[in-house]
Structure formats: structure tokens, C-alpha cells
């Protein structure tokens, strides 16, 4: 009995590790939306059986990050322009207030996380995946500054589940990237100085401008965000 229990714990521990790796690959854009996920290939890569891989994929599917298909495997979930808009609207509700709270609390760790993200953004050039990762780090650091783990979990789900590196390919211009970078610096400065109203106002304006730029591009090129490759039968 004890042996069976230990075996179950070991499988669950391995599943946790596989889940964490795949989740980060999806979050970073390393696994593009619509990408096929082959259980056999993943099991071989990680040196494990298919059981923990299958469990990890089920967990990712429950979070909306993976689509499972009977007898046809799995793929990274896609997002329609409508779903992306909903995600940005959720951010517009949450992040300005989070910035105000972060400025009131001025927690050192989250401020350092934002500063590191700004530096990574400056070093990313025009590579969409690196820009996306730095941008995600900045905004999650901002929300972390609230000291509220529930808000952090909610925003992690928003960023991983719906907002991907493909959006940065739609905004691939130097002027827009420089504007984002300066906006992030201004927001971090306001939070670090404790200027709560200014931090809230800057974040709201930053997100509103982003929506004005992104969503017309999605209307023109919806397949860039939503169309996955076909799955073989």
C-alpha cells in the first residue's frame, strides 16, 4: 500500500514539473498558439512516461491553455480577436487600480522586478518574443506590487491564457516600442516615488493607447491571432 502511495506521489511530482515547463513555454511564446503537443515526443524529451505528460496537459487544458482532441492529441490553445479584446478590457479594469495600490505600498521586490523588465526591454531590440517576455514581466511586477496574491494569479492567467507574442508582431515598429518603453519608465518612477494618482493615470493611458494600436491590426489580420494549423486525423 505504501509503495503504491509513494509511486502516486512521484508521478504527481513529475507531472507538476512537466506542467510548469510547458506552462512557461506557452507563456513566453516559445510554444506558439496552435502548436501540436505530442505526448510521445514530450515524454521522450523529459525522460518520463506518458502518464505525467497526460496529467500536465489535462491541467493546462483546465486553465484554457491547451485544447485536447479525442484521438487527435493536443495543441496550444488559440485566441480570437474578441477574446484578446476581453483580456485587454480586464487589464484596463485591474491594472490602473493595481498601480495606485503599488504606489501606496512601494514594495521593494516588485519595483526591482519592474526595473529589471525595463532593462530587458531595452536589450530586446525588435525581437517579438523577448519584447513580449519583458513586457509581461513588467506588468506582472506592477500587479505584484499590490501585495495581493489573488490579483497576481488572476493577471498571470490573463497574460498566459490570452496575450501572446503574436501581438508584438502586429506592433513591430520602433516608434511604438520606444513609446512603450518610456511609458514603463514613467509608471515605474511614479510607483517608486509613491505618486499613486499619477501611476494610475499613466497605466490607464498606456493601456488605452495599446488597445487603439492593436485592435485595428487584429481586425485587418485576424488570422495572425486566431488561426491554428490543422490537426491531422
PDB file of C-alpha atoms in Angstrom:
ATOM      1  CA  UNK A   1       0.000   0.000   0.000  1.00  0.00           C
ATOM      2  CA  UNK A   2       2.762   2.387   0.986  1.00  0.00           C
ATOM      3  CA  UNK A   3       4.631   1.590  -2.219  1.00  0.00           C
ATOM      4  CA  UNK A   4       1.583   2.476  -4.328  1.00  0.00           C
ATOM      5  CA  UNK A   5       1.184   5.742  -2.412  1.00  0.00           C
ATOM      6  CA  UNK A   6       4.816   6.708  -2.961  1.00  0.00           C
ATOM      7  CA  UNK A   7       4.535   5.847  -6.642  1.00  0.00           C
ATOM      8  CA  UNK A   8       1.497   8.114  -6.943  1.00  0.00           C
ATOM      9  CA  UNK A   9       3.351  10.962  -5.267  1.00  0.00           C
ATOM     10  CA  UNK A  10       6.323  10.519  -7.588  1.00  0.00           C
ATOM     11  CA  UNK A  11       4.095  10.608 -10.680  1.00  0.00           C
ATOM     12  CA  UNK A  12       2.331  13.723  -9.393  1.00  0.00           C
ATOM     13  CA  UNK A  13       5.658  15.427  -8.677  1.00  0.00           C
ATOM     14  CA  UNK A  14       6.859  14.702 -12.216  1.00  0.00           C
ATOM     15  CA  UNK A  15       3.530  15.914 -13.623  1.00  0.00           C
ATOM     16  CA  UNK A  16       3.973  19.170 -11.679  1.00  0.00           C
ATOM     17  CA  UNK A  17       7.389  19.683 -13.249  1.00  0.00           C
ATOM     18  CA  UNK A  18       6.185  18.914 -16.788  1.00  0.00           C
ATOM     19  CA  UNK A  19       3.203  21.217 -16.246  1.00  0.00           C
ATOM     20  CA  UNK A  20       5.433  24.081 -15.037  1.00  0.00           C
ATOM     21  CA  UNK A  21       7.814  23.758 -18.007  1.00  0.00           C
ATOM     22  CA  UNK A  22       5.034  23.625 -20.607  1.00  0.00           C
ATOM     23  CA  UNK A  23       3.164  26.485 -18.956  1.00  0.00           C
ATOM     24  CA  UNK A  24       6.236  28.709 -19.118  1.00  0.00           C
ATOM     25  CA  UNK A  25       6.876  27.772 -22.751  1.00  0.00           C
ATOM     26  CA  UNK A  26       3.321  28.764 -23.603  1.00  0.00           C
ATOM     27  CA  UNK A  27       3.604  31.970 -21.570  1.00  0.00           C
ATOM     28  CA  UNK A  28       6.868  33.011 -23.221  1.00  0.00           C
ATOM     29  CA  UNK A  29       5.642  32.252 -26.732  1.00  0.00           C
ATOM     30  CA  UNK A  30       8.251  29.506 -27.205  1.00  0.00           C
ATOM     31  CA  UNK A  31       5.293  27.242 -27.906  1.00  0.00           C
ATOM     32  CA  UNK A  32       3.272  29.194 -30.456  1.00  0.00           C
ATOM     33  CA  UNK A  33      -0.516  29.183 -30.425  1.00  0.00           C
ATOM     34  CA  UNK A  34      -1.873  26.269 -32.402  1.00  0.00           C
ATOM     35  CA  UNK A  35       1.333  24.217 -31.997  1.00  0.00           C
ATOM     36  CA  UNK A  36       0.852  20.464 -31.812  1.00  0.00           C
ATOM     37  CA  UNK A  37       1.758  18.811 -28.497  1.00  0.00           C
ATOM     38  CA  UNK A  38       2.691  15.158 -28.979  1.00  0.00           C
ATOM     39  CA  UNK A  39       2.600  13.130 -25.765  1.00  0.00           C
ATOM     40  CA  UNK A  40       5.178  10.659 -27.039  1.00  0.00           C
ATOM     41  CA  UNK A  41       7.613  13.412 -28.071  1.00  0.00           C
ATOM     42  CA  UNK A  42       7.212  15.267 -24.785  1.00  0.00           C
ATOM     43  CA  UNK A  43       7.665  12.079 -22.766  1.00  0.00           C
ATOM     44  CA  UNK A  44      10.867  11.350 -24.695  1.00  0.00           C
ATOM     45  CA  UNK A  45      12.154  14.900 -24.238  1.00  0.00           C
ATOM     46  CA  UNK A  46      11.564  14.901 -20.479  1.00  0.00           C
ATOM     47  CA  UNK A  47      12.616  11.298 -19.961  1.00  0.00           C
ATOM     48  CA  UNK A  48       9.313  10.307 -18.369  1.00  0.00           C
ATOM     49  CA  UNK A  49       6.337   8.069 -19.156  1.00  0.00           C
ATOM     50  CA  UNK A  50       3.248   9.413 -20.903  1.00  0.00           C
ATOM     51  CA  UNK A  51       1.239   9.405 -17.646  1.00  0.00           C
ATOM     52  CA  UNK A  52       2.669  12.628 -16.123  1.00  0.00           C
ATOM     53  CA  UNK A  53       2.635  14.278 -19.566  1.00  0.00           C
ATOM     54  CA  UNK A  54      -1.043  13.423 -19.970  1.00  0.00           C
ATOM     55  CA  UNK A  55      -1.788  14.783 -16.480  1.00  0.00           C
ATOM     56  CA  UNK A  56       0.112  18.019 -17.209  1.00  0.00           C
ATOM     57  CA  UNK A  57      -1.812  18.510 -20.463  1.00  0.00           C
ATOM     58  CA  UNK A  58      -5.114  17.985 -18.654  1.00  0.00           C
ATOM     59  CA  UNK A  59      -4.194  20.666 -16.135  1.00  0.00           C
ATOM     60  CA  UNK A  60      -3.201  23.074 -18.892  1.00  0.00           C
ATOM     61  CA  UNK A  61      -6.477  22.340 -20.682  1.00  0.00           C
ATOM     62  CA  UNK A  62      -8.405  23.128 -17.489  1.00  0.00           C
ATOM     63  CA  UNK A  63      -6.718  26.563 -17.484  1.00  0.00           C
ATOM     64  CA  UNK A  64      -7.647  27.154 -21.122  1.00  0.00           C
ATOM     65  CA  UNK A  65      -4.034  26.998 -22.286  1.00  0.00           C
ATOM     66  CA  UNK A  66      -4.296  23.747 -24.250  1.00  0.00           C
ATOM     67  CA  UNK A  67      -7.029  22.254 -26.436  1.00  0.00           C
ATOM     68  CA  UNK A  68      -7.475  18.472 -26.164  1.00  0.00           C
ATOM     69  CA  UNK A  69      -8.970  16.465 -29.030  1.00  0.00           C
ATOM     70  CA  UNK A  70     -10.249  12.907 -28.755  1.00  0.00           C
ATOM     71  CA  UNK A  71      -7.912  10.570 -30.634  1.00  0.00           C
ATOM     72  CA  UNK A  72      -6.086  13.542 -32.179  1.00  0.00           C
ATOM     73  CA  UNK A  73      -3.820  14.739 -29.399  1.00  0.00           C
ATOM     74  CA  UNK A  74      -3.447  18.297 -28.157  1.00  0.00           C
ATOM     75  CA  UNK A  75      -2.369  21.734 -29.279  1.00  0.00           C
ATOM     76  CA  UNK A  76      -1.655  25.087 -27.668  1.00  0.00           C
ATOM     77  CA  UNK A  77      -4.938  26.988 -27.422  1.00  0.00           C
ATOM     78  CA  UNK A  78      -5.622  29.865 -29.781  1.00  0.00           C
ATOM     79  CA  UNK A  79      -7.318  33.167 -29.022  1.00  0.00           C
ATOM     80  CA  UNK A  80      -9.798  35.057 -31.177  1.00  0.00           C
ATOM     81  CA  UNK A  81      -9.648  38.860 -31.524  1.00  0.00           C
ATOM     82  CA  UNK A  82     -12.761  39.019 -29.326  1.00  0.00           C
ATOM     83  CA  UNK A  83     -11.046  37.031 -26.576  1.00  0.00           C
ATOM     84  CA  UNK A  84      -7.954  39.221 -26.809  1.00  0.00           C
ATOM     85  CA  UNK A  85     -10.097  42.331 -26.522  1.00  0.00           C
ATOM     86  CA  UNK A  86     -11.779  40.883 -23.432  1.00  0.00           C
ATOM     87  CA  UNK A  87      -8.364  40.287 -21.891  1.00  0.00           C
ATOM     88  CA  UNK A  88      -7.294  43.880 -22.509  1.00  0.00           C
ATOM     89  CA  UNK A  89     -10.566  45.150 -21.093  1.00  0.00           C
ATOM     90  CA  UNK A  90      -9.929  43.092 -17.960  1.00  0.00           C
ATOM     91  CA  UNK A  91      -6.470  44.630 -17.706  1.00  0.00           C
ATOM     92  CA  UNK A  92      -7.945  48.101 -18.122  1.00  0.00           C
ATOM     93  CA  UNK A  93     -10.189  47.450 -15.127  1.00  0.00           C
ATOM     94  CA  UNK A  94      -7.492  45.887 -12.913  1.00  0.00           C
ATOM     95  CA  UNK A  95      -4.098  47.409 -13.699  1.00  0.00           C
ATOM     96  CA  UNK A  96      -4.714  51.136 -13.098  1.00  0.00           C
ATOM     97  CA  UNK A  97      -6.042  50.380  -9.622  1.00  0.00           C
ATOM     98  CA  UNK A  98      -3.171  47.960  -9.071  1.00  0.00           C
ATOM     99  CA  UNK A  99      -0.708  50.722  -9.963  1.00  0.00           C
ATOM    100  CA  UNK A 100      -2.314  53.051  -7.425  1.00  0.00           C
ATOM    101  CA  UNK A 101      -2.067  50.370  -4.743  1.00  0.00           C
ATOM    102  CA  UNK A 102       1.523  49.536  -5.700  1.00  0.00           C
ATOM    103  CA  UNK A 103       2.478  53.213  -5.364  1.00  0.00           C
ATOM    104  CA  UNK A 104       0.866  53.326  -1.937  1.00  0.00           C
ATOM    105  CA  UNK A 105       2.754  50.235  -0.759  1.00  0.00           C
ATOM    106  CA  UNK A 106       6.081  50.723  -2.611  1.00  0.00           C
ATOM    107  CA  UNK A 107       7.235  47.119  -2.151  1.00  0.00           C
ATOM    108  CA  UNK A 108      10.919  46.775  -2.991  1.00  0.00           C
ATOM    109  CA  UNK A 109      10.812  43.365  -4.701  1.00  0.00           C
ATOM    110  CA  UNK A 110       8.129  44.218  -7.281  1.00  0.00           C
ATOM    111  CA  UNK A 111       9.781  47.570  -8.046  1.00  0.00           C
ATOM    112  CA  UNK A 112      13.060  45.763  -8.729  1.00  0.00           C
ATOM    113  CA  UNK A 113      11.170  43.321 -10.952  1.00  0.00           C
ATOM    114  CA  UNK A 114       9.740  46.208 -12.976  1.00  0.00           C
ATOM    115  CA  UNK A 115      13.155  47.866 -13.294  1.00  0.00           C
ATOM    116  CA  UNK A 116      14.732  44.598 -14.451  1.00  0.00           C
ATOM    117  CA  UNK A 117      11.962  44.183 -17.032  1.00  0.00           C
ATOM    118  CA  UNK A 118      12.559  47.705 -18.342  1.00  0.00           C
ATOM    119  CA  UNK A 119      16.251  46.898 -18.759  1.00  0.00           C
ATOM    120  CA  UNK A 120      15.422  43.611 -20.526  1.00  0.00           C
ATOM    121  CA  UNK A 121      13.072  45.528 -22.803  1.00  0.00           C
ATOM    122  CA  UNK A 122      15.870  47.938 -23.720  1.00  0.00           C
ATOM    123  CA  UNK A 123      18.126  44.999 -24.621  1.00  0.00           C
ATOM    124  CA  UNK A 124      15.481  43.099 -26.626  1.00  0.00           C
ATOM    125  CA  UNK A 125      15.888  45.068 -29.844  1.00  0.00           C
ATOM    126  CA  UNK A 126      12.911  44.311 -32.088  1.00  0.00           C
ATOM    127  CA  UNK A 127      12.586  40.600 -31.311  1.00  0.00           C
ATOM    128  CA  UNK A 128       8.881  39.988 -30.511  1.00  0.00           C
ATOM    129  CA  UNK A 129       9.396  37.049 -28.119  1.00  0.00           C
ATOM    130  CA  UNK A 130      11.906  38.950 -25.978  1.00  0.00           C
ATOM    131  CA  UNK A 131       9.794  42.096 -26.014  1.00  0.00           C
ATOM    132  CA  UNK A 132       6.746  40.106 -25.005  1.00  0.00           C
ATOM    133  CA  UNK A 133       8.569  38.436 -22.119  1.00  0.00           C
ATOM    134  CA  UNK A 134       9.931  41.767 -20.828  1.00  0.00           C
ATOM    135  CA  UNK A 135       6.522  43.432 -21.155  1.00  0.00           C
ATOM    136  CA  UNK A 136       4.807  40.564 -19.344  1.00  0.00           C
ATOM    137  CA  UNK A 137       7.392  40.754 -16.547  1.00  0.00           C
ATOM    138  CA  UNK A 138       6.848  44.489 -16.166  1.00  0.00           C
ATOM    139  CA  UNK A 139       3.083  44.299 -15.910  1.00  0.00           C
ATOM    140  CA  UNK A 140       3.072  41.264 -13.625  1.00  0.00           C
ATOM    141  CA  UNK A 141       5.634  43.032 -11.435  1.00  0.00           C
ATOM    142  CA  UNK A 142       3.295  46.016 -11.309  1.00  0.00           C
ATOM    143  CA  UNK A 143       0.416  43.834 -10.108  1.00  0.00           C
ATOM    144  CA  UNK A 144       2.721  42.014  -7.682  1.00  0.00           C
ATOM    145  CA  UNK A 145       3.338  45.443  -6.156  1.00  0.00           C
ATOM    146  CA  UNK A 146      -0.184  45.352  -4.719  1.00  0.00           C
ATOM    147  CA  UNK A 147       0.909  42.606  -2.345  1.00  0.00           C
ATOM    148  CA  UNK A 148      -2.311  40.797  -3.267  1.00  0.00           C
ATOM    149  CA  UNK A 149      -1.656  37.199  -4.434  1.00  0.00           C
ATOM    150  CA  UNK A 150      -5.224  36.815  -5.767  1.00  0.00           C
ATOM    151  CA  UNK A 151      -4.710  39.709  -8.175  1.00  0.00           C
ATOM    152  CA  UNK A 152      -1.362  38.273  -9.236  1.00  0.00           C
ATOM    153  CA  UNK A 153      -2.878  34.852 -10.009  1.00  0.00           C
ATOM    154  CA  UNK A 154      -5.705  36.465 -11.963  1.00  0.00           C
ATOM    155  CA  UNK A 155      -3.354  38.536 -14.095  1.00  0.00           C
ATOM    156  CA  UNK A 156      -0.984  35.614 -14.678  1.00  0.00           C
ATOM    157  CA  UNK A 157      -3.935  33.714 -16.102  1.00  0.00           C
ATOM    158  CA  UNK A 158      -4.856  36.673 -18.330  1.00  0.00           C
ATOM    159  CA  UNK A 159      -1.317  37.049 -19.663  1.00  0.00           C
ATOM    160  CA  UNK A 160      -0.649  33.369 -20.223  1.00  0.00           C
ATOM    161  CA  UNK A 161      -4.073  32.378 -21.466  1.00  0.00           C
ATOM    162  CA  UNK A 162      -4.821  35.120 -23.967  1.00  0.00           C
ATOM    163  CA  UNK A 163      -1.998  37.593 -24.532  1.00  0.00           C
ATOM    164  CA  UNK A 164       0.863  36.259 -26.620  1.00  0.00           C
ATOM    165  CA  UNK A 165       3.954  37.211 -28.526  1.00  0.00           C
ATOM    166  CA  UNK A 166       1.969  37.327 -31.785  1.00  0.00           C
ATOM    167  CA  UNK A 167       0.533  40.678 -30.709  1.00  0.00           C
ATOM    168  CA  UNK A 168       4.027  42.101 -30.683  1.00  0.00           C
ATOM    169  CA  UNK A 169       4.500  41.084 -34.308  1.00  0.00           C
ATOM    170  CA  UNK A 170       1.495  43.277 -35.119  1.00  0.00           C
ATOM    171  CA  UNK A 171       3.168  46.257 -33.390  1.00  0.00           C
ATOM    172  CA  UNK A 172       6.598  45.771 -34.889  1.00  0.00           C
ATOM    173  CA  UNK A 173       7.632  49.416 -35.247  1.00  0.00           C
ATOM    174  CA  UNK A 174      10.403  51.310 -33.497  1.00  0.00           C
ATOM    175  CA  UNK A 175       8.267  54.319 -32.590  1.00  0.00           C
ATOM    176  CA  UNK A 176       5.672  52.186 -30.824  1.00  0.00           C
ATOM    177  CA  UNK A 177       8.320  50.168 -28.979  1.00  0.00           C
ATOM    178  CA  UNK A 178      10.074  53.333 -27.792  1.00  0.00           C
ATOM    179  CA  UNK A 179       6.739  54.750 -26.639  1.00  0.00           C
ATOM    180  CA  UNK A 180       6.029  51.605 -24.598  1.00  0.00           C
ATOM    181  CA  UNK A 181       9.496  51.724 -23.076  1.00  0.00           C
ATOM    182  CA  UNK A 182       9.119  55.344 -21.978  1.00  0.00           C
ATOM    183  CA  UNK A 183       5.647  54.632 -20.610  1.00  0.00           C
ATOM    184  CA  UNK A 184       7.022  51.800 -18.490  1.00  0.00           C
ATOM    185  CA  UNK A 185       9.771  54.035 -17.120  1.00  0.00           C
ATOM    186  CA  UNK A 186       7.243  56.704 -16.187  1.00  0.00           C
ATOM    187  CA  UNK A 187       4.968  54.201 -14.469  1.00  0.00           C
ATOM    188  CA  UNK A 188       7.842  52.657 -12.502  1.00  0.00           C
ATOM    189  CA  UNK A 189       9.067  56.113 -11.459  1.00  0.00           C
ATOM    190  CA  UNK A 190       5.606  57.092 -10.218  1.00  0.00           C
ATOM    191  CA  UNK A 191       5.165  53.854  -8.270  1.00  0.00           C
ATOM    192  CA  UNK A 192       8.611  54.043  -6.700  1.00  0.00           C
ATOM    193  CA  UNK A 193       8.028  57.683  -5.681  1.00  0.00           C
ATOM    194  CA  UNK A 194       4.632  56.869  -4.191  1.00  0.00           C
ATOM    195  CA  UNK A 195       2.688  59.064  -6.625  1.00  0.00           C
ATOM    196  CA  UNK A 196      -0.454  56.929  -6.618  1.00  0.00           C
ATOM    197  CA  UNK A 197      -2.782  59.096  -8.734  1.00  0.00           C
ATOM    198  CA  UNK A 198      -0.110  59.621 -11.382  1.00  0.00           C
ATOM    199  CA  UNK A 199       0.682  55.884 -11.517  1.00  0.00           C
ATOM    200  CA  UNK A 200      -2.996  55.067 -12.003  1.00  0.00           C
ATOM    201  CA  UNK A 201      -3.397  57.703 -14.729  1.00  0.00           C
ATOM    202  CA  UNK A 202      -0.260  56.601 -16.604  1.00  0.00           C
ATOM    203  CA  UNK A 203      -1.244  52.942 -16.634  1.00  0.00           C
ATOM    204  CA  UNK A 204      -4.760  53.721 -17.837  1.00  0.00           C
ATOM    205  CA  UNK A 205      -3.423  55.877 -20.686  1.00  0.00           C
ATOM    206  CA  UNK A 206      -0.795  53.273 -21.576  1.00  0.00           C
ATOM    207  CA  UNK A 207      -3.376  50.505 -21.923  1.00  0.00           C
ATOM    208  CA  UNK A 208      -5.863  52.666 -23.803  1.00  0.00           C
ATOM    209  CA  UNK A 209      -3.189  53.617 -26.352  1.00  0.00           C
ATOM    210  CA  UNK A 210      -2.172  49.974 -26.717  1.00  0.00           C
ATOM    211  CA  UNK A 211      -5.760  48.966 -27.454  1.00  0.00           C
ATOM    212  CA  UNK A 212      -6.066  51.735 -30.071  1.00  0.00           C
ATOM    213  CA  UNK A 213      -2.994  50.372 -31.859  1.00  0.00           C
ATOM    214  CA  UNK A 214      -3.517  46.639 -31.506  1.00  0.00           C
ATOM    215  CA  UNK A 215      -7.151  46.008 -32.275  1.00  0.00           C
ATOM    216  CA  UNK A 216      -7.362  47.710 -35.665  1.00  0.00           C
ATOM    217  CA  UNK A 217      -4.413  45.486 -36.650  1.00  0.00           C
ATOM    218  CA  UNK A 218      -6.268  42.418 -35.417  1.00  0.00           C
ATOM    219  CA  UNK A 219      -9.303  43.360 -37.486  1.00  0.00           C
ATOM    220  CA  UNK A 220      -7.058  43.608 -40.557  1.00  0.00           C
ATOM    221  CA  UNK A 221      -5.115  40.396 -39.796  1.00  0.00           C
ATOM    222  CA  UNK A 222      -7.309  38.213 -37.548  1.00  0.00           C
ATOM    223  CA  UNK A 223      -5.637  35.021 -38.744  1.00  0.00           C
ATOM    224  CA  UNK A 224      -2.368  36.133 -37.096  1.00  0.00           C
ATOM    225  CA  UNK A 225      -4.000  35.777 -33.698  1.00  0.00           C
ATOM    226  CA  UNK A 226      -6.569  33.070 -34.155  1.00  0.00           C
ATOM    227  CA  UNK A 227      -5.904  30.557 -36.927  1.00  0.00           C
ATOM    228  CA  UNK A 228      -4.020  27.406 -35.883  1.00  0.00           C
ATOM    229  CA  UNK A 229      -2.594  24.790 -38.210  1.00  0.00           C
ATOM    230  CA  UNK A 230      -4.985  21.935 -38.937  1.00  0.00           C
ATOM    231  CA  UNK A 231      -4.720  18.789 -36.830  1.00  0.00           C
ATOM    232  CA  UNK A 232      -4.190  15.527 -38.598  1.00  0.00           C
ATOM    233  CA  UNK A 233      -6.948  12.989 -38.074  1.00  0.00           C
TER     234      UNK A 233
END
